[in-house]
Short mmCIF file of C-alpha atoms in Angstrom, two decimals:
data_model
loop_
_atom_site.label_atom_id
_atom_site.label_comp_id
_atom_site.label_asym_id
_atom_site.label_seq_id
_atom_site.Cartn_x
_atom_site.Cartn_y
_atom_site.Cartn_z
CA MET A 87 26.40 265.58 66.18
CA SER A 88 23.32 266.80 65.50
CA GLU A 89 22.08 269.74 67.78
CA ASN A 90 19.23 268.05 69.71
CA GLU A 91 22.54 265.21 70.50
CA LYS A 92 24.10 268.41 71.52
CA GLN A 93 21.70 269.61 73.59
CA LEU A 94 20.31 265.91 75.43
CA PHE A 95 23.88 266.17 76.31
CA GLU A 96 24.22 269.59 78.16
CA ASN A 97 20.95 268.35 79.82
CA LEU A 98 22.26 265.53 80.61
CA ALA A 99 26.04 266.45 81.97
CA LEU A 100 25.06 269.60 84.29
CA GLN A 101 22.03 267.00 85.78
CA ASN A 102 24.88 264.88 86.64
CA MET A 103 28.02 267.58 87.27
CA ASP A 104 27.94 267.51 91.29
CA ASP A 105 27.56 264.10 91.32
CA LEU A 106 30.24 263.28 89.01
CA TYR A 107 32.38 265.66 91.02
CA SER A 108 31.78 264.15 94.23
CA ARG A 109 32.51 261.22 92.71
CA ALA A 110 35.71 262.10 91.70
CA ILE A 111 36.44 264.30 94.77
CA ARG A 112 36.47 260.82 96.36
CA LEU A 113 39.03 259.55 93.97
CA ALA A 114 41.45 262.07 93.38
CA GLY A 115 41.41 263.07 97.21
CA ASN A 116 42.22 266.99 96.01
CA ALA A 117 39.41 269.72 94.42
CA GLU A 118 42.47 270.05 91.34
CA GLY A 119 42.15 266.56 91.15
CA ALA A 120 38.56 266.06 91.10
CA GLU A 121 38.14 269.06 88.60
CA PHE A 122 41.08 267.17 86.55
CA LEU A 123 38.92 264.03 86.12
CA VAL A 124 35.74 264.89 85.53
CA GLN A 125 36.73 267.31 82.58
CA GLN A 126 38.81 264.65 81.20
CA THR A 127 35.14 262.41 81.72
CA TYR A 128 32.99 265.22 79.79
CA ALA A 129 35.58 265.10 77.15
CA ILE A 130 35.46 261.80 76.29
CA ALA A 131 31.77 261.33 77.17
CA PHE A 132 30.91 264.16 74.32
CA GLY A 133 33.29 262.81 71.82
CA ILE A 134 31.92 259.22 71.99
CA PHE A 135 27.81 259.71 73.18
CA GLU A 136 26.84 259.29 70.01
CA GLN A 137 27.82 255.66 69.99
CA PHE A 138 25.48 255.80 74.20
CA ASP A 139 21.97 253.67 74.52
CA LYS A 140 19.71 256.21 75.58
CA ASN A 141 17.85 253.47 77.01
CA ASN A 142 20.73 253.08 79.62
CA ASP A 143 21.43 255.34 82.71
CA PHE A 144 23.11 258.27 82.39
CA ALA A 145 24.82 258.94 85.71
CA GLU A 146 26.30 255.25 85.10
CA TRP A 147 27.61 255.17 81.75
CA LEU A 148 29.39 258.58 83.35
CA SER A 149 30.69 257.43 86.12
CA GLY A 150 31.97 253.91 84.24
CA LEU A 151 33.30 256.42 82.33
CA LEU A 152 35.37 258.93 85.10
CA MET A 153 36.76 255.39 86.59
CA LEU A 154 38.47 254.41 83.50
CA VAL A 155 39.78 257.82 83.39
CA TYR A 156 40.77 257.83 86.74
CA MET A 157 42.42 254.03 86.19
CA THR A 158 43.94 255.55 83.26
CA ASP A 159 45.69 258.50 84.99
CA LYS A 160 46.68 256.70 88.15
CA SER A 161 48.23 254.02 86.09
CA ASP A 162 50.21 256.45 83.89
CA PHE A 163 51.10 257.70 87.06
CA CYS A 164 52.36 254.87 88.43
CA TYR A 165 54.79 254.15 85.27
CA LYS A 166 56.18 257.10 85.66
CA SER A 167 57.22 256.69 89.37
CA PHE A 168 58.24 253.65 88.52
CA LEU A 169 60.89 255.03 85.31
CA ALA A 170 61.64 258.41 87.34
CA THR A 171 62.88 255.91 90.24
CA ILE A 172 64.83 253.14 87.80
CA ALA A 173 66.37 256.57 86.78
CA LEU A 174 67.65 257.45 90.39
CA ASN A 175 68.24 253.99 91.26
CA ALA A 176 70.66 254.05 88.41
CA PRO A 177 74.31 254.28 87.98
CA LEU A 178 75.33 257.42 85.85
CA GLY A 179 75.23 257.13 82.54
CA THR A 180 73.29 254.35 82.28
CA VAL A 181 69.23 255.11 81.91
CA LYS A 182 68.49 256.15 77.83
CA THR A 183 65.08 258.67 77.50
#
């Protein structure tokens, strides 16, 4: 990524940080979860910023990434909870990890 692209990303990211954090708080329900979601979203956004069409709305693109991060994290949590439930309800010695 060129220096101009990095600077553009930084400017756009800073302009949208408060809004993204507000959305993340609503999704996560707490500050710690929101901070995780925002950090993951920005990490992904930076990695794929070259694919972002500059004619589109950056805030909407970022919000879409936030939702993907949230849903991925949520489904991973649900899957791990499901496995833990199975392990707790199974007879001793029958669950392989």
